[in-house]
Coordinates of C-alpha atoms in Angstrom, one line a residue:
M1 CA 0.0 0.0 0.0
R2 CA 1.2 3.5 -0.8
R3 CA 0.5 5.9 2.0
R4 CA 0.5 9.6 1.4
D5 CA 0.1 12.3 4.0
V6 CA 1.2 15.1 1.6
P7 CA 1.8 13.8 -2.0
R8 CA 4.6 15.5 -3.9
A9 CA 5.5 13.7 -7.1
T10 CA 3.0 15.6 -9.2
R11 CA 4.1 19.0 -7.9
R12 CA 7.7 19.3 -8.8
R13 CA 7.2 21.0 -12.2
L14 CA 4.3 23.1 -10.9
R15 CA 6.3 24.8 -8.2
A16 CA 8.9 26.2 -10.6
V17 CA 6.5 27.2 -13.3
A18 CA 4.0 28.8 -10.9
L19 CA 6.8 30.9 -9.3
V20 CA 8.0 32.2 -12.7
S21 CA 4.4 33.0 -13.7
A22 CA 3.5 34.7 -10.5
V23 CA 6.6 36.9 -10.6
A24 CA 6.0 37.8 -14.3
L25 CA 2.4 38.6 -13.9
A26 CA 2.9 40.6 -10.7
A27 CA 5.7 42.6 -12.4
A28 CA 3.5 43.4 -15.3
A29 CA 0.4 44.3 -13.3
C30 CA 2.2 46.2 -10.5
S31 CA 4.3 48.5 -12.6
G32 CA 2.7 51.5 -10.9
G33 CA 4.0 50.5 -7.5
G34 CA 1.4 52.5 -5.5
G35 CA 2.1 50.7 -2.3
G36 CA -1.1 48.7 -2.3
T37 CA 0.4 45.3 -2.9
G38 CA 1.7 44.6 0.6
T39 CA 5.4 45.5 -0.1
G40 CA 7.9 47.1 2.2
D41 CA 10.4 49.8 1.4
D42 CA 12.8 47.3 0.0
G43 CA 10.2 46.0 -2.4
N44 CA 9.8 42.7 -0.7
P45 CA 6.5 41.6 0.8
A46 CA 5.8 43.3 4.1
D47 CA 5.6 41.1 7.1
P48 CA 2.1 41.4 8.6
G49 CA 3.2 39.9 11.9
E50 CA 1.5 37.2 13.9
P51 CA -2.2 36.4 13.2
Q52 CA -4.6 37.9 15.5
S53 CA -8.0 36.6 16.7
G54 CA -11.3 38.5 16.5
G55 CA -13.0 40.8 14.1
E56 CA -15.1 40.2 11.0
I57 CA -14.9 40.7 7.3
T58 CA -17.3 40.9 4.3
T59 CA -16.2 39.1 1.2
I60 CA -17.6 40.4 -2.1
L61 CA -18.5 37.8 -4.8
D62 CA -19.5 38.4 -8.4
S63 CA -23.2 37.3 -8.9
G64 CA -22.2 35.8 -12.2
F65 CA -20.0 33.2 -10.6
A66 CA -19.3 32.5 -6.9
G67 CA -22.1 35.0 -5.9
D68 CA -24.7 32.7 -7.5
W69 CA -25.8 29.8 -5.2
S70 CA -29.2 29.4 -6.8
T71 CA -29.1 25.6 -6.5
G72 CA -28.4 25.8 -2.8
L73 CA -25.4 24.9 -0.6
D74 CA -26.2 21.2 -0.1
P75 CA -23.2 19.5 -1.8
A76 CA -25.3 16.6 -3.0
T77 CA -27.7 18.8 -4.9
S78 CA -25.8 22.0 -5.7
N79 CA -24.8 22.5 -9.4
S80 CA -22.3 25.2 -8.6
T81 CA -19.9 23.4 -6.2
G82 CA -16.8 24.5 -8.1
A83 CA -18.0 28.1 -8.3
N84 CA -19.0 28.3 -4.6
L85 CA -15.6 27.3 -3.2
P86 CA -15.6 30.3 -0.9
Q87 CA -18.8 29.4 0.8
N88 CA -18.0 25.6 0.9
S89 CA -14.6 26.3 2.4
A90 CA -16.1 28.3 5.2
I91 CA -19.0 26.0 6.0
F92 CA -17.6 22.5 5.4
G93 CA -13.8 22.9 5.5
G94 CA -13.2 19.8 3.5
L95 CA -11.4 16.5 3.7
F96 CA -8.5 17.9 1.7
T97 CA -7.3 21.4 0.8
L98 CA -5.1 22.9 -1.8
E99 CA -2.5 25.1 -0.1
P100 CA 0.8 26.9 -0.8
D101 CA 3.7 24.4 -0.6
E102 CA 6.3 24.5 2.1
S103 CA 8.2 27.3 0.3
G104 CA 5.1 29.5 0.2
E105 CA 4.6 29.1 -3.6
G106 CA 2.8 26.8 -6.0
A107 CA 0.3 24.4 -4.6
E108 CA 0.1 21.0 -2.9
L109 CA -2.7 18.8 -1.7
V110 CA -2.9 18.6 2.1
P111 CA -5.1 16.4 4.2
N112 CA -7.5 18.5 6.3
Q113 CA -10.4 16.7 8.0
A114 CA -8.7 13.6 6.5
E115 CA -5.5 12.6 8.2
S116 CA -4.1 10.7 5.3
Y117 CA -4.9 8.6 2.2
E118 CA -3.3 5.7 0.5
W119 CA -3.8 3.7 -2.8
S120 CA -3.6 0.0 -3.1
D121 CA -0.8 -1.3 -5.2
D122 CA -3.2 -2.0 -8.1
G123 CA -4.6 1.6 -7.9
L124 CA -8.2 0.3 -7.4
T125 CA -8.8 1.0 -3.7
L126 CA -8.5 4.4 -2.1
T127 CA -8.4 4.4 1.6
V128 CA -9.0 7.7 3.5
T129 CA -8.3 7.9 7.2
L130 CA -10.1 10.6 9.1
R131 CA -8.7 12.7 12.0
E132 CA -10.0 11.6 15.3
G133 CA -12.4 13.7 17.4
I134 CA -13.8 15.9 14.7
E135 CA -17.5 16.9 15.2
F136 CA -20.0 18.7 13.1
S137 CA -21.1 22.1 14.5
D138 CA -24.2 20.3 15.9
G139 CA -22.0 18.1 18.1
T140 CA -22.4 14.9 16.2
P141 CA -19.3 13.0 15.0
L142 CA -17.7 13.3 11.6
N143 CA -16.9 9.7 11.3
A144 CA -16.6 7.1 8.5
E145 CA -20.3 6.3 8.5
A146 CA -21.0 10.0 7.9
V147 CA -18.6 10.1 5.0
V148 CA -20.2 7.1 3.4
W149 CA -23.7 8.7 3.9
N150 CA -22.4 11.9 2.2
W151 CA -20.5 10.2 -0.6
I152 CA -23.5 8.0 -1.6
R153 CA -25.7 11.1 -1.7
E154 CA -23.2 13.1 -3.6
F155 CA -22.8 10.5 -6.3
S156 CA -26.5 9.8 -6.4
S157 CA -28.5 13.1 -6.2
G158 CA -27.8 14.7 -9.6
S159 CA -25.2 17.3 -8.7
T160 CA -22.8 18.3 -11.4
G161 CA -20.2 18.7 -8.7
A162 CA -19.7 14.9 -8.4
P163 CA -16.5 13.6 -9.9
T164 CA -16.5 11.1 -12.7
V165 CA -15.3 7.8 -11.3
Q166 CA -16.1 4.2 -12.2
L167 CA -16.9 2.4 -8.9
D168 CA -16.6 -1.3 -8.6
L169 CA -20.3 -2.2 -8.5
E170 CA -19.7 -5.9 -8.4
R171 CA -18.8 -6.0 -4.7
E172 CA -21.3 -7.2 -2.2
P173 CA -22.4 -4.5 0.3
P174 CA -21.5 -5.1 4.0
D175 CA -24.2 -5.7 6.6
L176 CA -25.5 -2.2 7.3
D177 CA -27.6 -0.9 10.2
Q178 CA -31.2 -0.4 9.1
A179 CA -31.4 3.0 10.8
F180 CA -28.4 4.1 8.6
L181 CA -30.1 2.8 5.4
D182 CA -33.4 4.5 6.3
S183 CA -31.6 7.8 6.9
L184 CA -29.7 7.5 3.6
F185 CA -32.7 6.6 1.4
A186 CA -34.7 9.4 3.1
A187 CA -32.1 11.8 1.9
L188 CA -32.0 10.6 -1.7
P189 CA -34.3 11.4 -4.6
D190 CA -37.7 9.6 -4.5
D191 CA -37.0 7.9 -7.9
V192 CA -33.5 6.7 -7.0
D193 CA -32.5 3.3 -8.2
R194 CA -32.3 1.4 -4.9
D195 CA -30.3 -1.5 -6.5
L196 CA -27.7 1.0 -7.8
I197 CA -27.5 2.5 -4.3
M198 CA -26.8 -0.9 -2.7
A199 CA -24.2 -1.6 -5.3
R200 CA -22.5 1.8 -4.5
L201 CA -22.6 0.8 -0.8
G202 CA -20.5 -2.2 -1.8
A203 CA -17.9 0.1 -3.4
I204 CA -18.0 2.8 -0.7
R205 CA -17.7 1.4 2.8
A206 CA -16.6 2.2 6.3
V207 CA -13.8 -0.1 7.5
D208 CA -13.9 1.2 11.0
D209 CA -15.0 4.4 12.7
L210 CA -12.2 6.5 11.1
T211 CA -11.5 4.6 7.9
V212 CA -13.3 4.7 4.5
E213 CA -12.6 2.8 1.4
M214 CA -13.6 3.6 -2.2
H215 CA -13.3 0.7 -4.6
L216 CA -12.8 1.5 -8.2
A217 CA -13.4 -0.6 -11.3
V218 CA -10.4 1.1 -13.0
P219 CA -7.6 3.3 -11.6
N220 CA -8.1 7.0 -11.4
G221 CA -4.9 8.9 -11.1
S222 CA -6.5 12.3 -10.6
L223 CA -9.2 11.4 -8.1
V224 CA -7.5 12.7 -5.0
N225 CA -6.2 15.9 -6.8
G226 CA -9.9 16.6 -7.6
F227 CA -11.2 16.4 -4.1
P228 CA -10.9 20.1 -3.2
S229 CA -13.1 21.2 -6.1
A230 CA -15.6 18.2 -5.9
N231 CA -18.6 17.7 -3.8
I232 CA -17.2 14.6 -2.2
N233 CA -14.7 16.8 -0.3
L234 CA -17.6 18.3 1.6
I235 CA -19.1 16.4 4.5
G236 CA -22.4 17.4 6.1
S237 CA -24.2 16.2 9.2
P238 CA -26.6 13.4 8.5
T239 CA -28.3 14.1 11.8
A240 CA -28.9 17.8 10.9
Y241 CA -30.2 16.8 7.5
A242 CA -32.8 14.5 9.1
E243 CA -33.9 17.1 11.6
M244 CA -34.0 20.1 9.1
G245 CA -35.2 18.5 5.9
A246 CA -33.9 19.0 2.4
E247 CA -34.9 22.6 1.8
A248 CA -33.6 24.0 5.1
F249 CA -30.4 22.0 4.9
S250 CA -29.8 23.4 1.4
T251 CA -30.2 26.9 2.8
A252 CA -28.2 26.5 6.0
P253 CA -26.2 23.2 5.8
V254 CA -24.4 22.0 8.9
G255 CA -20.8 21.0 8.4
A256 CA -17.6 20.7 10.4
G257 CA -15.9 23.8 8.9
P258 CA -14.7 26.9 10.6
F259 CA -18.0 28.8 10.4
V260 CA -21.8 28.1 10.8
V261 CA -24.6 29.7 8.8
T262 CA -26.7 32.2 10.6
E263 CA -28.5 33.9 7.7
N264 CA -28.8 33.1 4.0
T265 CA -30.6 35.3 1.5
Q266 CA -30.1 33.3 -1.6
N267 CA -27.8 34.9 -4.2
Q268 CA -27.5 38.0 -2.1
R269 CA -26.0 37.6 1.3
L270 CA -24.7 34.7 3.4
E271 CA -23.8 35.4 7.0
L272 CA -21.6 33.1 9.1
E273 CA -20.2 33.1 12.6
R274 CA -17.3 31.3 14.2
N275 CA -17.8 27.6 14.8
E276 CA -16.9 27.1 18.5
N277 CA -16.8 23.4 17.9
Y278 CA -14.1 23.6 15.1
F279 CA -11.5 20.9 15.4
K280 CA -8.4 23.2 15.0
D281 CA -7.3 24.8 18.2
G282 CA -7.3 28.6 18.0
L283 CA -9.1 28.7 14.7
P284 CA -10.8 30.3 12.9
Y285 CA -9.4 33.7 13.7
L286 CA -12.5 35.6 12.6
D287 CA -15.6 35.9 14.7
R288 CA -17.9 36.5 11.7
L289 CA -17.7 36.2 8.0
T290 CA -20.2 37.5 5.4
F291 CA -20.4 36.8 1.7
Q292 CA -22.1 39.6 -0.3
S293 CA -23.1 39.1 -3.9
V294 CA -22.9 42.0 -6.3
A295 CA -23.3 42.5 -10.0
G296 CA -19.8 42.8 -11.5
D297 CA -16.3 44.0 -10.8
Q298 CA -17.1 47.8 -10.9
I299 CA -19.8 47.5 -8.2
A300 CA -17.5 45.2 -6.2
Y301 CA -14.7 47.7 -6.2
Q302 CA -17.1 50.6 -5.3
T303 CA -18.5 48.5 -2.4
L304 CA -15.0 47.9 -1.1
Q305 CA -14.1 51.6 -1.4
S306 CA -17.2 52.6 0.4
G307 CA -16.3 50.5 3.4
Q308 CA -19.1 48.1 3.0
G309 CA -16.8 45.2 2.1
D310 CA -13.3 44.0 3.0
V311 CA -12.3 41.5 0.4
I312 CA -13.1 41.0 -3.3
E313 CA -12.5 37.5 -4.5
G314 CA -11.6 37.3 -8.1
I315 CA -11.6 40.7 -9.7
S316 CA -10.6 40.4 -13.4
D317 CA -11.1 43.9 -14.8
V318 CA -7.6 45.1 -15.7
A319 CA -8.4 48.8 -15.2
L320 CA -9.8 48.2 -11.7
I321 CA -6.8 46.0 -10.9
E322 CA -4.5 48.9 -11.8
Q323 CA -6.6 51.3 -9.7
A324 CA -6.4 48.9 -6.8
D325 CA -2.6 48.6 -7.3
N326 CA -2.3 52.4 -7.0
N327 CA -4.8 52.7 -4.1
P328 CA -2.9 53.1 -0.7
D329 CA -6.0 51.9 1.2
V330 CA -6.1 48.4 -0.4
E331 CA -3.9 45.6 -1.3
M332 CA -4.0 43.7 -4.6
H333 CA -2.5 40.2 -5.2
L334 CA -2.6 38.4 -8.5
G335 CA -2.9 34.6 -8.4
T336 CA -1.4 32.0 -10.7
P337 CA -3.4 31.3 -13.8
T338 CA -4.8 27.9 -14.6
S339 CA -7.8 28.6 -16.8
P340 CA -7.6 30.0 -20.3
Y341 CA -10.7 31.3 -22.1
V342 CA -12.2 28.9 -24.6
I343 CA -15.0 29.3 -27.1
Q344 CA -16.9 26.0 -26.8
L345 CA -18.6 25.1 -30.1
N346 CA -21.6 22.7 -30.0
T347 CA -20.9 20.1 -32.7
R348 CA -24.2 18.4 -32.0
T349 CA -26.3 21.0 -33.8
A350 CA -25.9 23.5 -36.7
P351 CA -23.8 25.3 -37.7
F352 CA -20.9 23.7 -35.8
D353 CA -21.8 20.2 -36.7
E354 CA -19.8 21.1 -39.8
K355 CA -16.0 21.2 -39.3
R356 CA -15.5 24.1 -41.8
A357 CA -17.8 26.3 -39.7
R358 CA -15.7 25.6 -36.6
E359 CA -12.5 26.3 -38.6
A360 CA -13.9 29.7 -39.6
I361 CA -14.3 30.6 -35.9
Y362 CA -10.6 29.7 -35.2
Y363 CA -9.4 31.8 -38.2
A364 CA -11.7 34.8 -37.2
T365 CA -10.5 34.9 -33.6
D366 CA -7.6 37.1 -32.5
F367 CA -7.1 36.5 -28.8
E368 CA -3.8 38.2 -28.9
Q369 CA -5.5 41.5 -29.9
I370 CA -8.0 41.0 -27.1
N371 CA -5.1 40.4 -24.7
Q372 CA -3.5 43.7 -25.7
G373 CA -6.7 45.7 -25.8
L374 CA -8.5 44.4 -22.7
F375 CA -5.7 42.9 -20.5
N376 CA -2.8 45.3 -21.4
G377 CA -0.9 42.3 -22.6
Q378 CA -0.8 40.8 -19.1
G379 CA -2.7 37.7 -20.0
E380 CA -1.0 34.4 -20.8
M381 CA -1.7 33.0 -24.2
S382 CA -2.6 29.4 -24.6
Q383 CA -3.5 27.0 -27.4
S384 CA -4.7 24.4 -24.9
F385 CA -6.7 23.8 -21.8
T386 CA -4.3 24.8 -19.0
A387 CA -2.1 27.7 -18.1
S388 CA 1.2 27.9 -16.3
G389 CA -0.3 27.4 -12.9
G390 CA -1.7 24.0 -13.8
L391 CA -0.2 20.6 -14.4
F392 CA 0.5 19.4 -18.0
H393 CA 0.6 22.9 -19.5
H394 CA 1.0 23.0 -23.3
P395 CA 1.0 26.6 -24.5
E396 CA 1.5 25.7 -28.2
V397 CA 0.0 22.9 -30.2
P398 CA 1.4 21.9 -33.6
G399 CA -0.9 22.9 -36.5
Y400 CA -3.1 25.0 -34.4
R401 CA -5.3 27.3 -36.6
E402 CA -4.2 30.9 -35.8
Y403 CA -5.8 34.2 -36.7
D404 CA -6.3 34.6 -40.5
P405 CA -9.4 36.8 -41.2
E406 CA -9.1 36.3 -45.0
Q407 CA -9.2 32.6 -44.6
A408 CA -12.2 32.9 -42.2
A409 CA -14.0 35.0 -44.8
E410 CA -13.3 32.5 -47.6
I411 CA -14.8 29.7 -45.5
V412 CA -17.8 31.8 -44.7
D413 CA -18.4 32.4 -48.4
E414 CA -17.8 28.7 -49.1
I415 CA -20.4 27.5 -46.7
G416 CA -23.0 30.1 -47.7
G417 CA -22.7 32.3 -44.7
L418 CA -22.5 31.8 -40.9
K419 CA -24.8 33.0 -38.2
V420 CA -23.8 32.4 -34.6
D421 CA -25.4 32.9 -31.2
L422 CA -22.6 33.5 -28.7
M423 CA -23.2 33.5 -24.9
T424 CA -21.1 33.9 -21.8
T425 CA -21.5 34.0 -18.1
D426 CA -22.6 37.4 -16.8
L427 CA -19.2 38.6 -15.7
S428 CA -17.9 42.1 -16.7
T429 CA -14.6 40.8 -18.2
A430 CA -16.3 37.9 -20.0
R431 CA -18.9 40.3 -21.5
R432 CA -16.1 42.6 -22.8
V433 CA -14.2 39.6 -24.3
M434 CA -17.5 38.5 -26.0
T435 CA -18.1 41.9 -27.4
A436 CA -14.6 42.0 -28.9
L437 CA -15.1 38.6 -30.4
Q438 CA -18.4 39.8 -32.0
T439 CA -16.5 42.7 -33.7
Q440 CA -13.7 40.3 -34.9
W441 CA -16.2 37.8 -36.3
Q442 CA -18.3 40.4 -38.0
E443 CA -15.2 41.6 -39.8
A444 CA -14.9 38.1 -41.3
G445 CA -18.5 38.1 -42.5
I446 CA -20.0 36.2 -39.5
D447 CA -23.4 37.3 -38.3
V448 CA -23.2 37.3 -34.5
E449 CA -25.8 37.7 -31.7
I450 CA -24.4 38.0 -28.2
D451 CA -25.9 37.4 -24.8
S452 CA -24.7 37.2 -21.2
K453 CA -26.5 35.1 -18.6
P454 CA -26.2 34.3 -14.9
L455 CA -24.3 31.2 -14.1
G456 CA -27.5 29.2 -13.4
D457 CA -28.9 30.1 -16.7
I458 CA -25.7 29.1 -18.5
I459 CA -25.9 25.7 -16.8
T460 CA -29.5 25.4 -18.0
E461 CA -28.4 26.2 -21.6
F462 CA -25.7 23.6 -21.5
Q463 CA -28.1 21.0 -20.2
G464 CA -30.7 21.9 -22.8
G465 CA -28.2 21.1 -25.6
Q466 CA -29.4 23.7 -28.1
W467 CA -26.7 26.3 -27.6
Q468 CA -24.3 27.1 -30.4
A469 CA -21.2 28.8 -28.9
I470 CA -20.4 29.7 -25.3
L471 CA -17.4 31.7 -24.1
Q472 CA -16.1 30.0 -20.9
T473 CA -12.9 29.1 -19.1
A474 CA -11.3 25.7 -19.3
G475 CA -8.7 24.5 -17.0
A476 CA -7.9 23.4 -13.5
W477 CA -4.9 22.7 -11.4
D478 CA -5.2 19.1 -12.5
P479 CA -6.9 19.2 -16.0
S480 CA -8.9 16.1 -15.4
V481 CA -10.8 17.6 -12.4
G482 CA -12.8 20.7 -11.6
I483 CA -13.6 22.7 -14.7
G484 CA -11.0 20.7 -16.6
V485 CA -10.7 19.4 -20.1
A486 CA -13.0 16.4 -19.5
V487 CA -15.8 18.7 -18.3
R488 CA -15.5 20.9 -21.4
F489 CA -14.7 18.2 -24.0
G490 CA -15.8 14.8 -22.8
S491 CA -18.8 13.5 -24.8
T492 CA -20.9 12.6 -21.8
S493 CA -20.2 15.8 -19.7
P494 CA -23.3 18.1 -19.4
F495 CA -21.0 21.0 -20.1
S496 CA -19.6 19.7 -23.4
G497 CA -20.5 20.1 -27.1
T498 CA -18.2 17.5 -28.6
P499 CA -19.8 14.7 -30.7
L500 CA -21.5 11.8 -29.0
P501 CA -20.1 8.4 -29.6
D502 CA -21.3 6.5 -32.6
G503 CA -24.6 4.7 -31.8
A504 CA -25.5 7.0 -28.9
E505 CA -28.4 9.4 -29.1
S506 CA -27.8 10.9 -25.6
A507 CA -25.0 11.2 -23.1
Q508 CA -26.9 8.9 -20.7
Q509 CA -27.2 6.2 -23.4
A510 CA -23.4 6.5 -24.0
I511 CA -22.8 6.0 -20.3
D512 CA -25.3 3.1 -19.9
E513 CA -23.8 1.3 -22.9
G514 CA -20.2 2.2 -22.3
L515 CA -19.8 4.0 -25.6
Q516 CA -16.9 6.3 -26.1
T517 CA -15.4 8.6 -28.7
E518 CA -11.7 8.6 -29.6
L519 CA -11.3 11.7 -27.5
D520 CA -13.1 10.1 -24.6
E521 CA -10.6 7.2 -24.8
L522 CA -7.7 9.7 -24.6
L523 CA -9.3 11.5 -21.7
Q524 CA -9.8 8.2 -19.9
A525 CA -6.2 7.1 -20.6
A526 CA -4.9 10.2 -18.9
V527 CA -6.5 9.2 -15.6
L528 CA -5.9 5.5 -15.8
T529 CA -2.4 5.9 -14.6
V530 CA -0.6 7.5 -11.7
D531 CA 2.6 7.9 -13.7
E532 CA 3.1 11.6 -14.3
A533 CA 5.2 11.2 -17.4
E534 CA 2.5 9.0 -19.0
R535 CA -0.2 11.5 -18.1
E536 CA 1.9 14.2 -19.7
E537 CA 2.0 12.4 -23.0
H538 CA -1.7 11.7 -22.9
Y539 CA -2.5 15.3 -22.3
K540 CA -0.3 16.3 -25.3
A541 CA -2.4 14.0 -27.4
I542 CA -5.6 15.5 -26.1
S543 CA -4.4 19.0 -26.9
Q544 CA -3.6 17.9 -30.4
Y545 CA -6.9 16.1 -31.0
I546 CA -9.0 19.1 -29.9
S547 CA -7.0 21.3 -32.1
D548 CA -7.2 19.0 -35.1
E549 CA -10.9 18.7 -34.8
A550 CA -11.4 22.4 -34.2
Y551 CA -13.6 21.8 -31.2
G552 CA -13.0 25.2 -29.7
P553 CA -10.2 27.9 -29.8
F554 CA -8.4 28.7 -26.6
G555 CA -7.2 32.2 -25.7
I556 CA -6.1 34.3 -22.7
A557 CA -5.4 32.9 -19.3
F558 CA -5.6 35.7 -16.8
S559 CA -5.6 35.1 -13.1
P560 CA -8.1 37.3 -11.3
A561 CA -6.8 39.4 -8.5
Q562 CA -7.7 39.3 -4.8
V563 CA -8.3 42.8 -3.6
M564 CA -8.7 43.6 0.1
R565 CA -8.5 46.5 2.5
N566 CA -5.2 46.9 4.3
G567 CA -4.9 44.7 7.3
V568 CA -6.6 41.6 6.0
H569 CA -4.4 38.5 5.5
G570 CA -4.6 34.8 4.9
P571 CA -3.9 31.9 2.5
G572 CA -5.4 32.6 -0.9
L573 CA -5.5 36.4 -0.2
D574 CA -2.0 37.8 0.3
Q575 CA -0.5 34.2 0.0
P576 CA -1.4 33.1 -3.6
I577 CA -2.6 29.6 -4.2
A578 CA -2.9 28.1 -7.7
A579 CA -6.5 28.2 -8.8
L580 CA -8.4 25.0 -8.7
A581 CA -10.6 26.3 -11.5
V582 CA -11.1 30.0 -12.2
N583 CA -10.5 31.8 -8.9
Q584 CA -8.0 30.7 -6.4
G585 CA -9.4 29.3 -3.2
V586 CA -9.2 31.0 0.2
L587 CA -8.6 29.1 3.4
Y588 CA -11.0 31.1 5.6
D589 CA -10.1 29.4 8.9
R590 CA -6.7 31.1 8.7
V591 CA -7.9 34.5 7.4
W592 CA -7.3 37.3 10.0
V593 CA -7.5 41.0 10.4
E594 CA -5.2 43.3 12.2
Q595 CA -6.8 44.6 15.4
P596 CA -6.6 48.2 16.5

C-alpha cells in the first residue's frame, strides 16, 4: 500500500512554473507600484506579523459566478460546487485542501479533515483515514459512517459537482444498520435506483470508525487531486439533515468547517459566525464572515471603497486591478493562472456540426489582440486547456489554426454564410471579451448575436443542448478535475459540445452502454495511470486532438486578483494559491484582520 500524507510527485514542475508565472504577472500588473500590494520599502512583501483573533470581514463575490448559489449549498444537490468554493470552504472545511507548498509558492494537496490517504498497489482502492475527534457544528461525529452517507448522496443526487469515477459495483455491500439505510434513502431522490445505491454501498464502505474505502473498477490517477473542487470533499451532518429536511439544509447546511450559517438570503448575502466546535485549536481567527453578492467588478470595487466590504474574491477587470494597485488603502494580489478562455462550439447542432464552420471561428478569432486591448498584454496566451499554474501545460499545439481573417471570410463564403449565437457568463470581463469577439467575427462576415446570462442560466443552456457557442474558461490545477478538459470536451459531460459516440443518441445512453469517442478514450487514458510522465503524454495527445478537430479555440489565461483593504491577511488572499478552477481558493479558517 502506498500511504500519502502530503503527496509530492506531481508537484515538482508546478512549483517552478508557478513561481515564474506569478513573478512575471505581478511585475506586469504592478508597474505603478502604488504601495497597495503589501510590499515594504525594500520592495519585498511586508511582514504582517503574527495572526490575531477576532473581528469580522465581508467578502464580495460576483453574482455571475461565486455569488450565485441558486441551486443551494447542499453539496449533494448543488450544481455550482466549483463556483461556490468560498462558501464551501467556510461551512464545510473539506477532507483535503489545496495550499501553498512549504516554500510558500505553487500548490500542494494537504489532508485537512482527513489525516491521510493511500492507494492499493493496483490503484483500485482508495483508503481515506479521518482525523480523530472531529465533530460537526451540531456536536455529532464526523466519522466514517457520515462520510459514506455523504459520498453516496453526492454520487446519487444529480449534482454536477460529483467527480466522474467508475466504482466497482460488483462487490457485495456489507451488513448495514437499518437506521443508517433508512436515513440514507430518506435523503436521496424519491426515484433513485435502490439497487444501484446498494451496489454503490458495496464500493464505498466504512472499514472502522475513522477509515473509509472507495473501490474502483479502473484506476483514477487524478481522483485525489480533484477532491478540493468536488462535492465529495464536503461532508455534512446526517443528523442535521434528518432534523432540518432537504430545503432547510440546502439553505443552511451543517458542516464541520470553521463557520456556521446564521442567515442566508439566496444569491444576495450569506452570514456566518465562528464555529466554536471547530477541530483546529485557536481557529478560525475571525468571529464573523459574510459573503455579499454584487453585479460585477465595478460594483464590487465601489463596495470595497465605500467601506461596505473588506475582500473582493476574483476581480478580473484590468483597469480596476490597476486602480487597486495604486490605491494606498487596499492591497492587490494576482494569483497564478490555470484557466484560459475557450470558445466552446456545439458540434451536435448546426452550424458547428460542420467542421468548416468551426474552422472559420478559429481563423476569425484574434485572442492576442484582445489580450493587448482588454488585458494590457498581461494575460497568458494558450492554445490548450491549461495555463502555467496547472499541471500538464502545453502553450502551443502543432498545426493550431491561428488568426487569419481572410481565410475565415473565404470559409464563410464557401459554406454560404455563418450565423452564430454567442453566450457567456454574466461577468464584466467575459462580457467585454465576448463583445470583442463579436467585432472580430463580423469583420470576417460572420453574423453574431451575443448574450450574457447568470451562471445558473448558462448551466441550463448547457443541459438543454441547443446552444451554439459559449465563451467559458477551461482549466484546473489538474486538468482532469474541476472545470477541466473532461468537463469541457468529454462527450458525456453536461458542459460539453463535442460529438456523442457512434450509436448514442444521448450522453446517458453512452454512459449506460459504455460507448466512447476517440477523445473520450484519450481522456480516460490520462487518468488510468498514476505515472506523471505517462499522463503528460496523454494530455499532449488530447491537446492535439481538440486542435485537429477544431472543437474550440483557446485564448487568454488571466488570473483574477484578490483585492482587500489593508490589514486583511490569509492563504489565498496575500498568499497566492494556484486556482483549482477560475479563482484561487481562500482558506478562511486562517484569514485574519489586524486589530486596533
